[in-house]
Structure formats: C-alpha cells, structure tokens
Amino acid sequence: MNAPYIGRFAPTPSGPLHFGSLVAALGSALEARRHGGAWRVRIEDIDAPRIVPGMADAILATLERHGFEWDGEVMWQSRRADAHAAALARLKAGGHIFPCACTRREMADSALARDGSRRYPGACRDGLPPGRAPRTWRVRAEGLIRFDDAIQGPQEENLARDVGDYVVSRADGLVAYQLAVVVDDAAQGITHVVRGADLLGSTARQIHLQRLLGLPVPAYAHLPVAANAMGEKLSKQTLARAIDSFPPARALAWALAFLGQHPPDALAGASLAQVWAWARAHWCIERVPRRLQCPAPGPAA
Ligand code: GLU
C-alpha cells in the first residue's frame, strides 16, 4: 500500500485571492488528488497587523466558487496559540533558543549588516547585555540542511552562514511564521507541501525546526511564482487583480497553462466541471516549469 499523502493550501488572509495564490491552491490540490490523498486548508491568520477583516471568509468563498473541495475542517491558525506556545516552551527547555534584545536599528548598524548581510550578528547569543530586556527569541542556527525539492531539484542551505539565528517569537509577542507553520503542518498530518517558490528560502529553517521539535519532515515542492510585467511577484502590494474578477473556469485554465500543463484550446470556453475533469486526468508535476518565477497571463496580472 502507498504511504498516505496529505497536502494543504495555507493562505494568509491579507488580501483577496489573486492569480498567484490560485496557482498554489491548484497545484497543491491536484498533486494531492493524483496521489489519492487528502487536501486540507489552513487559514494563516495570526499575523494581526497583516490580516484584513473578512478576508479569510472571502478566500474560502473564492476557493468554493472555483470548485475546490477540501478535506475536513479548515484549520484557523489564530486558534492554535496553545500549541505554538507549547512548541516554544520545548525549544526553550532544549536550550535551542535564546532571548535577544537587539532592535532592527542595532542590527542594521552592525558590521555584518554593513557587509550587506542581513544575518543576525549574534550580539545576544551568549547572554543578554547587562540592563537589556528581551525583545525576541531566536533559534541557534546550526548545520547544513539539504532537501530534494520535487520541482526545483536538490537544495542546500548552511543555516549559520546563509540565515543566522532566526526569530521564532517576535517583538510584538506573536509567534513567527516559521514556527507556526511547522507546528500546524504537523498537527494537520501534512506529508507533502506544495507552495510558491517565494517560500523556498524558508524551507531549510522549517526543516531545522521540525528536527529540533522531533516533528516529521514533509516532502517539498515549490511552484514558480506568478509575476507581473515588471517582474514583481503578484501580491496585494503589487496591486494584483483579485481572481474573482475573472470567470472561474477561465482562471483555472490559465493557472493550468501557467503550471506547464498545456490545456487544449477547447478548454477556453469549457465549464468549470470540464476544466477540473481535464485537470484531474492530465495533471503531471513533472511538467511544471523548474523556475522560481514566470510571467502571469496578461489579464490575470
Ligand atoms: N501563509 C503563507 C502565505 O500565504 C503560506 C505558507 C505556506 O504555504 O507555508 O504566503
């Protein structure tokens, strides 16, 4: 028997679903179905300063309108504070994290930053300077992390050199994305993460945290990110058009083309059910372009 496959889509409700997020939803859902697996949805709504009220429900409604069917209940990251706190406590108990008093300004002024590096200079690694209060908690970044991305190929990151000690508990008291995502992926039993290549650079940190916490390490696949004509990632900041402004069947066919699936011209006027039927029958992750970024189809950008 094949090992179970559980995939997921984990949007942050900071804006309406745009073409780039539709691509991530579609790629992750089709890959899960191809393996006869489950596909779950998690709303990553803990970063209060970025969340737009009502947007989570709007995203779920947009997914439904495009014919997505997820398995089980939606997980709301904002309701997972206890699990996130427990993981932080385990990292503390294991001596893997340390309190840090550095402000952004201090780090920007440090020698390392003047080198053009954004790595943490290590000022509090061996203890807080006298009289300073902790602002954040950082993980000691150690080791070489290797993984084989199903689309982008073999990856390697030297955490100490390339990233430095990274934040897991933020100055505003919120748990950092890197920690929340690994705790919640494990809680949802996720075996395969298929998402945009804008998160490729986060994966080594997530694998590092999974190892420190003794959590299973899922397989990863990073899809090319959709960019506008200026080569900027589609996002709320680049004013990407909401996907709801297009007919759903048309938008799905564009997303399939973007993902290298070559839908036939006949799908241009097809119904949503026909596009899904074609997609389920023909989806092949090997055809997804091995690129970090690709231009979005004109209208969608
Ligand atoms: N919530 C993240 C985002 O919307 C995605 C997290 C993930 O897929 O790991 O960019």
PDB file of C-alpha atoms and ligand atoms in Angstrom:
ATOM      1  CA  MET A   1       0.000   0.000   0.000  1.00  0.00           C
ATOM      2  CA  ASN A   2       1.195   3.501  -0.776  1.00  0.00           C
ATOM      3  CA  ALA A   3       2.033   5.787   2.130  1.00  0.00           C
ATOM      4  CA  PRO A   4      -0.802   8.266   2.779  1.00  0.00           C
ATOM      5  CA  TYR A   5      -0.495  11.654   1.125  1.00  0.00           C
ATOM      6  CA  ILE A   6      -1.840  14.761   2.866  1.00  0.00           C
ATOM      7  CA  GLY A   7      -1.361  18.086   1.119  1.00  0.00           C
ATOM      8  CA  ARG A   8      -2.524  21.578   2.001  1.00  0.00           C
ATOM      9  CA  PHE A   9      -3.089  25.173   0.993  1.00  0.00           C
ATOM     10  CA  ALA A  10      -2.311  27.731   3.691  1.00  0.00           C
ATOM     11  CA  PRO A  11      -3.248  31.277   2.632  1.00  0.00           C
ATOM     12  CA  THR A  12      -2.649  34.370   4.750  1.00  0.00           C
ATOM     13  CA  PRO A  13      -5.861  36.431   4.630  1.00  0.00           C
ATOM     14  CA  SER A  14      -4.093  39.735   3.988  1.00  0.00           C
ATOM     15  CA  GLY A  15      -5.880  40.326   0.677  1.00  0.00           C
ATOM     16  CA  PRO A  16      -8.220  38.639  -1.796  1.00  0.00           C
ATOM     17  CA  LEU A  17      -7.074  35.531  -3.647  1.00  0.00           C
ATOM     18  CA  HIS A  18      -5.118  36.575  -6.762  1.00  0.00           C
ATOM     19  CA  PHE A  19      -3.759  34.530  -9.642  1.00  0.00           C
ATOM     20  CA  GLY A  20      -0.557  33.627  -7.761  1.00  0.00           C
ATOM     21  CA  SER A  21      -2.467  32.136  -4.842  1.00  0.00           C
ATOM     22  CA  LEU A  22      -4.857  30.320  -7.198  1.00  0.00           C
ATOM     23  CA  VAL A  23      -1.800  28.646  -8.744  1.00  0.00           C
ATOM     24  CA  ALA A  24      -0.622  27.442  -5.317  1.00  0.00           C
ATOM     25  CA  ALA A  25      -4.097  26.197  -4.407  1.00  0.00           C
ATOM     26  CA  LEU A  26      -4.485  24.361  -7.711  1.00  0.00           C
ATOM     27  CA  GLY A  27      -1.008  22.807  -7.798  1.00  0.00           C
ATOM     28  CA  SER A  28      -1.259  21.538  -4.221  1.00  0.00           C
ATOM     29  CA  ALA A  29      -4.810  20.197  -4.704  1.00  0.00           C
ATOM     30  CA  LEU A  30      -4.103  18.399  -7.988  1.00  0.00           C
ATOM     31  CA  GLU A  31      -0.898  16.829  -6.702  1.00  0.00           C
ATOM     32  CA  ALA A  32      -2.745  15.545  -3.606  1.00  0.00           C
ATOM     33  CA  ARG A  33      -5.551  14.075  -5.734  1.00  0.00           C
ATOM     34  CA  ARG A  34      -3.098  12.465  -8.132  1.00  0.00           C
ATOM     35  CA  HIS A  35      -1.735  10.526  -5.159  1.00  0.00           C
ATOM     36  CA  GLY A  36      -5.234   9.615  -4.000  1.00  0.00           C
ATOM     37  CA  GLY A  37      -4.515  11.777  -0.972  1.00  0.00           C
ATOM     38  CA  ALA A  38      -6.291  14.367   1.142  1.00  0.00           C
ATOM     39  CA  TRP A  39      -6.044  18.131   0.664  1.00  0.00           C
ATOM     40  CA  ARG A  40      -6.511  20.426   3.624  1.00  0.00           C
ATOM     41  CA  VAL A  41      -6.897  24.173   4.040  1.00  0.00           C
ATOM     42  CA  ARG A  42      -5.377  26.262   6.819  1.00  0.00           C
ATOM     43  CA  ILE A  43      -6.041  29.969   7.231  1.00  0.00           C
ATOM     44  CA  GLU A  44      -2.821  31.581   8.487  1.00  0.00           C
ATOM     45  CA  ASP A  45      -4.424  34.431  10.375  1.00  0.00           C
ATOM     46  CA  ILE A  46      -2.088  35.015  13.303  1.00  0.00           C
ATOM     47  CA  ASP A  47      -0.211  37.992  11.941  1.00  0.00           C
ATOM     48  CA  ALA A  48      -2.800  40.501  13.148  1.00  0.00           C
ATOM     49  CA  PRO A  49      -1.118  43.569  11.622  1.00  0.00           C
ATOM     50  CA  ARG A  50      -1.392  41.981   8.130  1.00  0.00           C
ATOM     51  CA  ILE A  51      -4.860  40.437   8.376  1.00  0.00           C
ATOM     52  CA  VAL A  52      -7.780  42.163   6.675  1.00  0.00           C
ATOM     53  CA  PRO A  53     -11.105  41.508   8.459  1.00  0.00           C
ATOM     54  CA  GLY A  54     -13.492  39.349   6.406  1.00  0.00           C
ATOM     55  CA  MET A  55     -10.751  38.258   4.011  1.00  0.00           C
ATOM     56  CA  ALA A  56     -10.494  34.684   5.308  1.00  0.00           C
ATOM     57  CA  ASP A  57     -14.165  34.005   4.552  1.00  0.00           C
ATOM     58  CA  ALA A  58     -13.772  35.718   1.183  1.00  0.00           C
ATOM     59  CA  ILE A  59     -10.836  33.415   0.320  1.00  0.00           C
ATOM     60  CA  LEU A  60     -12.801  30.308   1.286  1.00  0.00           C
ATOM     61  CA  ALA A  61     -15.770  31.508  -0.798  1.00  0.00           C
ATOM     62  CA  THR A  62     -13.447  32.124  -3.766  1.00  0.00           C
ATOM     63  CA  LEU A  63     -11.994  28.624  -3.443  1.00  0.00           C
ATOM     64  CA  GLU A  64     -15.513  27.160  -3.437  1.00  0.00           C
ATOM     65  CA  ARG A  65     -16.516  29.259  -6.425  1.00  0.00           C
ATOM     66  CA  HIS A  66     -13.552  27.781  -8.293  1.00  0.00           C
ATOM     67  CA  GLY A  67     -14.621  24.228  -7.495  1.00  0.00           C
ATOM     68  CA  PHE A  68     -12.050  23.395  -4.783  1.00  0.00           C
ATOM     69  CA  GLU A  69     -13.124  20.765  -2.244  1.00  0.00           C
ATOM     70  CA  TRP A  70     -11.004  20.419   0.870  1.00  0.00           C
ATOM     71  CA  ASP A  71     -10.992  17.559   3.316  1.00  0.00           C
ATOM     72  CA  GLY A  72     -12.034  18.039   6.924  1.00  0.00           C
ATOM     73  CA  GLU A  73     -12.419  21.282   8.813  1.00  0.00           C
ATOM     74  CA  VAL A  74     -10.478  24.397   7.920  1.00  0.00           C
ATOM     75  CA  MET A  75      -7.707  24.980  10.469  1.00  0.00           C
ATOM     76  CA  TRP A  76      -7.526  28.545  11.822  1.00  0.00           C
ATOM     77  CA  GLN A  77      -4.006  29.362  12.872  1.00  0.00           C
ATOM     78  CA  SER A  78      -5.238  32.055  15.268  1.00  0.00           C
ATOM     79  CA  ARG A  79      -6.846  29.308  17.406  1.00  0.00           C
ATOM     80  CA  ARG A  80      -3.591  27.406  17.798  1.00  0.00           C
ATOM     81  CA  ALA A  81      -1.875  29.688  20.331  1.00  0.00           C
ATOM     82  CA  ASP A  82      -1.562  26.903  22.950  1.00  0.00           C
ATOM     83  CA  ALA A  83       0.154  24.527  20.536  1.00  0.00           C
ATOM     84  CA  HIS A  84       2.502  27.291  19.358  1.00  0.00           C
ATOM     85  CA  ALA A  85       3.344  28.216  22.968  1.00  0.00           C
ATOM     86  CA  ALA A  86       3.996  24.556  23.823  1.00  0.00           C
ATOM     87  CA  ALA A  87       6.447  24.262  20.904  1.00  0.00           C
ATOM     88  CA  LEU A  88       8.221  27.431  22.022  1.00  0.00           C
ATOM     89  CA  ALA A  89       8.477  26.010  25.556  1.00  0.00           C
ATOM     90  CA  ARG A  90      10.026  22.806  24.162  1.00  0.00           C
ATOM     91  CA  LEU A  91      12.587  24.777  22.217  1.00  0.00           C
ATOM     92  CA  LYS A  92      13.399  26.724  25.394  1.00  0.00           C
ATOM     93  CA  ALA A  93      13.665  23.589  27.516  1.00  0.00           C
ATOM     94  CA  GLY A  94      16.004  22.056  24.928  1.00  0.00           C
ATOM     95  CA  GLY A  95      18.273  25.117  25.029  1.00  0.00           C
ATOM     96  CA  HIS A  96      17.706  25.723  21.319  1.00  0.00           C
ATOM     97  CA  ILE A  97      16.549  29.334  21.630  1.00  0.00           C
ATOM     98  CA  PHE A  98      17.814  32.427  23.415  1.00  0.00           C
ATOM     99  CA  PRO A  99      16.313  35.819  24.267  1.00  0.00           C
ATOM    100  CA  CYS A 100      17.524  38.710  22.162  1.00  0.00           C
ATOM    101  CA  ALA A 101      17.396  42.428  22.937  1.00  0.00           C
ATOM    102  CA  CYS A 102      18.564  43.715  19.552  1.00  0.00           C
ATOM    103  CA  THR A 103      16.425  46.226  17.731  1.00  0.00           C
ATOM    104  CA  ARG A 104      16.222  46.397  13.941  1.00  0.00           C
ATOM    105  CA  ARG A 105      18.218  49.620  14.068  1.00  0.00           C
ATOM    106  CA  GLU A 106      21.020  47.984  16.061  1.00  0.00           C
ATOM    107  CA  MET A 107      21.203  45.117  13.622  1.00  0.00           C
ATOM    108  CA  ALA A 108      21.185  47.441  10.618  1.00  0.00           C
ATOM    109  CA  ASP A 109      24.092  49.345  12.203  1.00  0.00           C
ATOM    110  CA  SER A 110      26.114  46.211  12.910  1.00  0.00           C
ATOM    111  CA  ALA A 111      29.239  45.286  10.980  1.00  0.00           C
ATOM    112  CA  LEU A 112      27.556  42.286   9.398  1.00  0.00           C
ATOM    113  CA  ALA A 113      24.744  44.435   8.077  1.00  0.00           C
ATOM    114  CA  ARG A 114      27.266  46.917   6.679  1.00  0.00           C
ATOM    115  CA  ASP A 115      28.683  43.982   4.702  1.00  0.00           C
ATOM    116  CA  GLY A 116      25.307  43.803   3.004  1.00  0.00           C
ATOM    117  CA  SER A 117      24.363  40.704   5.010  1.00  0.00           C
ATOM    118  CA  ARG A 118      21.001  40.532   6.731  1.00  0.00           C
ATOM    119  CA  ARG A 119      22.205  37.877   9.116  1.00  0.00           C
ATOM    120  CA  TYR A 120      21.796  38.335  12.849  1.00  0.00           C
ATOM    121  CA  PRO A 121      25.187  39.492  14.203  1.00  0.00           C
ATOM    122  CA  GLY A 122      24.975  37.265  17.303  1.00  0.00           C
ATOM    123  CA  ALA A 123      25.128  40.003  19.968  1.00  0.00           C
ATOM    124  CA  CYS A 124      22.853  38.196  22.471  1.00  0.00           C
ATOM    125  CA  ARG A 125      23.790  34.624  21.589  1.00  0.00           C
ATOM    126  CA  ASP A 126      25.785  34.135  24.785  1.00  0.00           C
ATOM    127  CA  GLY A 127      23.504  36.152  27.056  1.00  0.00           C
ATOM    128  CA  LEU A 128      21.667  39.454  27.134  1.00  0.00           C
ATOM    129  CA  PRO A 129      23.897  42.524  27.574  1.00  0.00           C
ATOM    130  CA  PRO A 130      23.551  43.932  31.135  1.00  0.00           C
ATOM    131  CA  GLY A 131      20.428  46.028  31.649  1.00  0.00           C
ATOM    132  CA  ARG A 132      18.777  44.978  28.394  1.00  0.00           C
ATOM    133  CA  ALA A 133      15.328  43.373  28.222  1.00  0.00           C
ATOM    134  CA  PRO A 134      14.500  40.578  25.773  1.00  0.00           C
ATOM    135  CA  ARG A 135      12.502  41.579  22.706  1.00  0.00           C
ATOM    136  CA  THR A 136      12.511  38.407  20.641  1.00  0.00           C
ATOM    137  CA  TRP A 137      13.545  34.768  20.941  1.00  0.00           C
ATOM    138  CA  ARG A 138      15.937  33.360  18.361  1.00  0.00           C
ATOM    139  CA  VAL A 139      16.869  29.818  17.397  1.00  0.00           C
ATOM    140  CA  ARG A 140      20.533  28.905  17.272  1.00  0.00           C
ATOM    141  CA  ALA A 141      21.028  28.307  13.556  1.00  0.00           C
ATOM    142  CA  GLU A 142      23.350  25.373  13.103  1.00  0.00           C
ATOM    143  CA  GLY A 143      24.018  22.773  10.481  1.00  0.00           C
ATOM    144  CA  LEU A 144      23.698  22.150   6.820  1.00  0.00           C
ATOM    145  CA  ILE A 145      20.137  21.479   5.676  1.00  0.00           C
ATOM    146  CA  ARG A 146      19.626  19.513   2.464  1.00  0.00           C
ATOM    147  CA  PHE A 147      16.361  18.570   0.801  1.00  0.00           C
ATOM    148  CA  ASP A 148      15.244  17.466  -2.605  1.00  0.00           C
ATOM    149  CA  ASP A 149      12.536  19.746  -3.950  1.00  0.00           C
ATOM    150  CA  ALA A 150      10.210  17.838  -6.298  1.00  0.00           C
ATOM    151  CA  ILE A 151      10.215  20.753  -8.772  1.00  0.00           C
ATOM    152  CA  GLN A 152      13.288  22.901  -8.062  1.00  0.00           C
ATOM    153  CA  GLY A 153      15.674  19.969  -7.500  1.00  0.00           C
ATOM    154  CA  PRO A 154      18.296  19.454  -4.764  1.00  0.00           C
ATOM    155  CA  GLN A 155      18.630  22.338  -2.292  1.00  0.00           C
ATOM    156  CA  GLU A 156      21.218  23.047   0.348  1.00  0.00           C
ATOM    157  CA  GLU A 157      21.448  25.763   2.960  1.00  0.00           C
ATOM    158  CA  ASN A 158      24.091  26.414   5.573  1.00  0.00           C
ATOM    159  CA  LEU A 159      21.902  27.966   8.260  1.00  0.00           C
ATOM    160  CA  ALA A 160      24.622  29.702  10.262  1.00  0.00           C
ATOM    161  CA  ARG A 161      26.233  31.235   7.176  1.00  0.00           C
ATOM    162  CA  ASP A 162      23.181  31.947   4.998  1.00  0.00           C
ATOM    163  CA  VAL A 163      20.485  32.788   7.554  1.00  0.00           C
ATOM    164  CA  GLY A 164      21.907  33.212  11.047  1.00  0.00           C
ATOM    165  CA  ASP A 165      19.998  32.791  14.302  1.00  0.00           C
ATOM    166  CA  TYR A 166      16.377  33.449  13.347  1.00  0.00           C
ATOM    167  CA  VAL A 167      13.356  34.720  15.249  1.00  0.00           C
ATOM    168  CA  VAL A 168      10.654  32.322  16.463  1.00  0.00           C
ATOM    169  CA  SER A 169       8.942  34.678  18.906  1.00  0.00           C
ATOM    170  CA  ARG A 170       8.547  38.238  17.668  1.00  0.00           C
ATOM    171  CA  ALA A 171       8.925  41.561  19.470  1.00  0.00           C
ATOM    172  CA  ASP A 172       5.140  42.068  19.265  1.00  0.00           C
ATOM    173  CA  GLY A 173       4.660  38.778  21.151  1.00  0.00           C
ATOM    174  CA  LEU A 174       3.436  36.846  18.115  1.00  0.00           C
ATOM    175  CA  VAL A 175       4.944  33.517  17.224  1.00  0.00           C
ATOM    176  CA  ALA A 176       6.904  33.783  13.956  1.00  0.00           C
ATOM    177  CA  TYR A 177       5.601  32.233  10.733  1.00  0.00           C
ATOM    178  CA  GLN A 178       8.429  29.654  10.633  1.00  0.00           C
ATOM    179  CA  LEU A 179       7.389  28.117  13.935  1.00  0.00           C
ATOM    180  CA  ALA A 180       3.609  28.344  13.454  1.00  0.00           C
ATOM    181  CA  VAL A 181       3.818  26.679  10.056  1.00  0.00           C
ATOM    182  CA  VAL A 182       5.790  23.636  11.224  1.00  0.00           C
ATOM    183  CA  VAL A 183       3.633  23.104  14.321  1.00  0.00           C
ATOM    184  CA  ASP A 184       0.449  23.364  12.261  1.00  0.00           C
ATOM    185  CA  ASP A 185       1.703  21.266   9.335  1.00  0.00           C
ATOM    186  CA  ALA A 186       2.483  18.513  11.847  1.00  0.00           C
ATOM    187  CA  ALA A 187      -0.912  18.876  13.557  1.00  0.00           C
ATOM    188  CA  GLN A 188      -2.689  18.532  10.214  1.00  0.00           C
ATOM    189  CA  GLY A 189      -0.572  15.483   9.363  1.00  0.00           C
ATOM    190  CA  ILE A 190       0.816  17.160   6.244  1.00  0.00           C
ATOM    191  CA  THR A 191       3.121  14.819   4.316  1.00  0.00           C
ATOM    192  CA  HIS A 192       3.659  16.993   1.220  1.00  0.00           C
ATOM    193  CA  VAL A 193       3.969  20.774   0.997  1.00  0.00           C
ATOM    194  CA  VAL A 194       3.351  22.243  -2.474  1.00  0.00           C
ATOM    195  CA  ARG A 195       3.544  26.057  -2.443  1.00  0.00           C
ATOM    196  CA  GLY A 196       5.042  29.092  -4.169  1.00  0.00           C
ATOM    197  CA  ALA A 197       8.796  29.411  -4.669  1.00  0.00           C
ATOM    198  CA  ASP A 198       8.740  32.659  -2.664  1.00  0.00           C
ATOM    199  CA  LEU A 199       8.855  30.302   0.336  1.00  0.00           C
ATOM    200  CA  LEU A 200      11.739  28.153  -0.936  1.00  0.00           C
ATOM    201  CA  GLY A 201      14.134  30.184   1.225  1.00  0.00           C
ATOM    202  CA  SER A 202      12.082  29.407   4.353  1.00  0.00           C
ATOM    203  CA  THR A 203      12.151  25.653   3.915  1.00  0.00           C
ATOM    204  CA  ALA A 204      15.576  24.990   5.447  1.00  0.00           C
ATOM    205  CA  ARG A 205      14.531  26.852   8.615  1.00  0.00           C
ATOM    206  CA  GLN A 206      11.319  24.852   8.741  1.00  0.00           C
ATOM    207  CA  ILE A 207      13.166  21.550   8.378  1.00  0.00           C
ATOM    208  CA  HIS A 208      15.578  22.717  11.099  1.00  0.00           C
ATOM    209  CA  LEU A 209      12.652  23.418  13.449  1.00  0.00           C
ATOM    210  CA  GLN A 210      10.974  20.099  12.602  1.00  0.00           C
ATOM    211  CA  ARG A 211      14.184  18.303  13.576  1.00  0.00           C
ATOM    212  CA  LEU A 212      14.576  20.262  16.821  1.00  0.00           C
ATOM    213  CA  LEU A 213      10.958  19.537  17.759  1.00  0.00           C
ATOM    214  CA  GLY A 214      11.050  15.907  16.641  1.00  0.00           C
ATOM    215  CA  LEU A 215       8.291  16.511  14.056  1.00  0.00           C
ATOM    216  CA  PRO A 216       8.024  14.630  10.766  1.00  0.00           C
ATOM    217  CA  VAL A 217       9.643  16.382   7.791  1.00  0.00           C
ATOM    218  CA  PRO A 218       7.230  16.595   4.828  1.00  0.00           C
ATOM    219  CA  ALA A 219       8.329  16.432   1.194  1.00  0.00           C
ATOM    220  CA  TYR A 220       8.509  19.841  -0.504  1.00  0.00           C
ATOM    221  CA  ALA A 221       7.701  21.122  -3.995  1.00  0.00           C
ATOM    222  CA  HIS A 222       7.922  24.820  -4.869  1.00  0.00           C
ATOM    223  CA  LEU A 223       5.892  26.114  -7.800  1.00  0.00           C
ATOM    224  CA  PRO A 224       7.050  29.092  -9.863  1.00  0.00           C
ATOM    225  CA  VAL A 225       5.685  32.366  -8.568  1.00  0.00           C
ATOM    226  CA  ALA A 226       3.464  34.438 -10.854  1.00  0.00           C
ATOM    227  CA  ALA A 227       4.934  37.821 -11.703  1.00  0.00           C
ATOM    228  CA  ASN A 228       3.582  40.917 -13.430  1.00  0.00           C
ATOM    229  CA  ALA A 229       5.119  42.616 -16.463  1.00  0.00           C
ATOM    230  CA  MET A 230       7.619  44.403 -14.174  1.00  0.00           C
ATOM    231  CA  GLY A 231       8.822  41.037 -12.853  1.00  0.00           C
ATOM    232  CA  GLU A 232       7.249  41.667  -9.434  1.00  0.00           C
ATOM    233  CA  LYS A 233       5.525  38.836  -7.568  1.00  0.00           C
ATOM    234  CA  LEU A 234       1.733  39.224  -7.736  1.00  0.00           C
ATOM    235  CA  SER A 235       0.591  40.319  -4.304  1.00  0.00           C
ATOM    236  CA  LYS A 236      -1.568  42.800  -2.514  1.00  0.00           C
ATOM    237  CA  GLN A 237       1.420  45.195  -2.555  1.00  0.00           C
ATOM    238  CA  THR A 238       1.778  44.987  -6.350  1.00  0.00           C
ATOM    239  CA  LEU A 239      -1.986  45.511  -6.671  1.00  0.00           C
ATOM    240  CA  ALA A 240      -2.604  42.128  -8.312  1.00  0.00           C
ATOM    241  CA  ARG A 241      -6.178  41.801  -9.518  1.00  0.00           C
ATOM    242  CA  ALA A 242      -8.475  39.685  -7.387  1.00  0.00           C
ATOM    243  CA  ILE A 243      -9.135  36.367  -9.130  1.00  0.00           C
ATOM    244  CA  ASP A 244     -12.866  36.901  -8.621  1.00  0.00           C
ATOM    245  CA  SER A 245     -12.809  39.466 -11.404  1.00  0.00           C
ATOM    246  CA  PHE A 246     -12.472  36.623 -13.995  1.00  0.00           C
ATOM    247  CA  PRO A 247     -14.759  33.711 -14.909  1.00  0.00           C
ATOM    248  CA  PRO A 248     -13.640  30.801 -12.652  1.00  0.00           C
ATOM    249  CA  ALA A 249     -13.242  28.241 -15.462  1.00  0.00           C
ATOM    250  CA  ARG A 250     -11.096  30.682 -17.427  1.00  0.00           C
ATOM    251  CA  ALA A 251      -8.903  31.475 -14.416  1.00  0.00           C
ATOM    252  CA  LEU A 252      -8.362  27.771 -13.707  1.00  0.00           C
ATOM    253  CA  ALA A 253      -7.384  27.117 -17.337  1.00  0.00           C
ATOM    254  CA  TRP A 254      -4.847  29.967 -17.133  1.00  0.00           C
ATOM    255  CA  ALA A 255      -3.454  28.507 -13.920  1.00  0.00           C
ATOM    256  CA  LEU A 256      -3.062  25.103 -15.612  1.00  0.00           C
ATOM    257  CA  ALA A 257      -1.239  26.720 -18.538  1.00  0.00           C
ATOM    258  CA  PHE A 258       0.975  28.656 -16.114  1.00  0.00           C
ATOM    259  CA  LEU A 259       1.849  25.345 -14.444  1.00  0.00           C
ATOM    260  CA  GLY A 260       3.019  23.888 -17.770  1.00  0.00           C
ATOM    261  CA  GLN A 261       0.067  21.530 -18.204  1.00  0.00           C
ATOM    262  CA  HIS A 262      -0.819  22.669 -21.763  1.00  0.00           C
ATOM    263  CA  PRO A 263      -4.609  22.597 -21.546  1.00  0.00           C
ATOM    264  CA  PRO A 264      -6.137  22.231 -25.039  1.00  0.00           C
ATOM    265  CA  ASP A 265      -7.593  25.361 -26.674  1.00  0.00           C
ATOM    266  CA  ALA A 266     -11.026  23.777 -26.379  1.00  0.00           C
ATOM    267  CA  LEU A 267     -10.881  24.349 -22.597  1.00  0.00           C
ATOM    268  CA  ALA A 268     -11.010  28.107 -23.156  1.00  0.00           C
ATOM    269  CA  GLY A 269     -14.818  28.026 -23.346  1.00  0.00           C
ATOM    270  CA  ALA A 270     -15.347  24.967 -21.132  1.00  0.00           C
ATOM    271  CA  SER A 271     -17.360  24.750 -17.915  1.00  0.00           C
ATOM    272  CA  LEU A 272     -15.708  24.627 -14.502  1.00  0.00           C
ATOM    273  CA  ALA A 273     -16.523  20.900 -14.208  1.00  0.00           C
ATOM    274  CA  GLN A 274     -14.908  20.217 -17.589  1.00  0.00           C
ATOM    275  CA  VAL A 275     -11.740  22.098 -16.637  1.00  0.00           C
ATOM    276  CA  TRP A 276     -11.472  20.142 -13.373  1.00  0.00           C
ATOM    277  CA  ALA A 277     -12.092  16.837 -15.154  1.00  0.00           C
ATOM    278  CA  TRP A 278      -9.338  17.605 -17.657  1.00  0.00           C
ATOM    279  CA  ALA A 279      -7.001  18.782 -14.892  1.00  0.00           C
ATOM    280  CA  ARG A 280      -7.514  15.669 -12.755  1.00  0.00           C
ATOM    281  CA  ALA A 281      -6.946  13.398 -15.735  1.00  0.00           C
ATOM    282  CA  HIS A 282      -3.839  15.176 -17.040  1.00  0.00           C
ATOM    283  CA  TRP A 283      -2.053  16.775 -14.079  1.00  0.00           C
ATOM    284  CA  CYS A 284       1.641  15.935 -14.085  1.00  0.00           C
ATOM    285  CA  ILE A 285       4.006  17.730 -11.687  1.00  0.00           C
ATOM    286  CA  GLU A 286       6.974  16.890 -13.919  1.00  0.00           C
ATOM    287  CA  ARG A 287       5.626  19.401 -16.454  1.00  0.00           C
ATOM    288  CA  VAL A 288       5.715  22.327 -14.023  1.00  0.00           C
ATOM    289  CA  PRO A 289       8.499  24.708 -15.120  1.00  0.00           C
ATOM    290  CA  ARG A 290      11.592  24.464 -12.942  1.00  0.00           C
ATOM    291  CA  ARG A 291      11.730  28.195 -12.419  1.00  0.00           C
ATOM    292  CA  LEU A 292      11.326  30.433  -9.428  1.00  0.00           C
ATOM    293  CA  GLN A 293       9.201  32.944 -11.304  1.00  0.00           C
ATOM    294  CA  CYS A 294       7.137  33.027 -14.516  1.00  0.00           C
ATOM    295  CA  PRO A 295       5.030  35.800 -16.050  1.00  0.00           C
ATOM    296  CA  ALA A 296       1.318  35.550 -15.256  1.00  0.00           C
ATOM    297  CA  PRO A 297      -1.058  35.578 -18.237  1.00  0.00           C
ATOM    298  CA  GLY A 298      -1.713  39.197 -19.220  1.00  0.00           C
ATOM    299  CA  PRO A 299      -5.267  39.645 -17.927  1.00  0.00           C
ATOM    300  CA  ALA A 300      -4.512  37.962 -14.582  1.00  0.00           C
ATOM    301  CA  ALA A 301      -1.557  40.201 -13.811  1.00  0.00           C
TER     302      ALA A 301
HETATM  303  N1  GLU B   1       0.606  31.686   4.576  1.00  0.00           N
HETATM  304  C1  GLU B   1       1.692  31.753   3.636  1.00  0.00           C
HETATM  305  C2  GLU B   1       1.364  32.688   2.518  1.00  0.00           C
HETATM  306  O1  GLU B   1       0.202  32.962   2.263  1.00  0.00           O
HETATM  307  C3  GLU B   1       1.982  30.407   3.014  1.00  0.00           C
HETATM  308  C4  GLU B   1       2.514  29.452   3.969  1.00  0.00           C
HETATM  309  C5  GLU B   1       2.971  28.140   3.385  1.00  0.00           C
HETATM  310  O2  GLU B   1       2.442  27.703   2.354  1.00  0.00           O
HETATM  311  O3  GLU B   1       3.840  27.543   4.002  1.00  0.00           O
HETATM  312  O4  GLU B   1       2.277  33.180   1.875  1.00  0.00           O
END
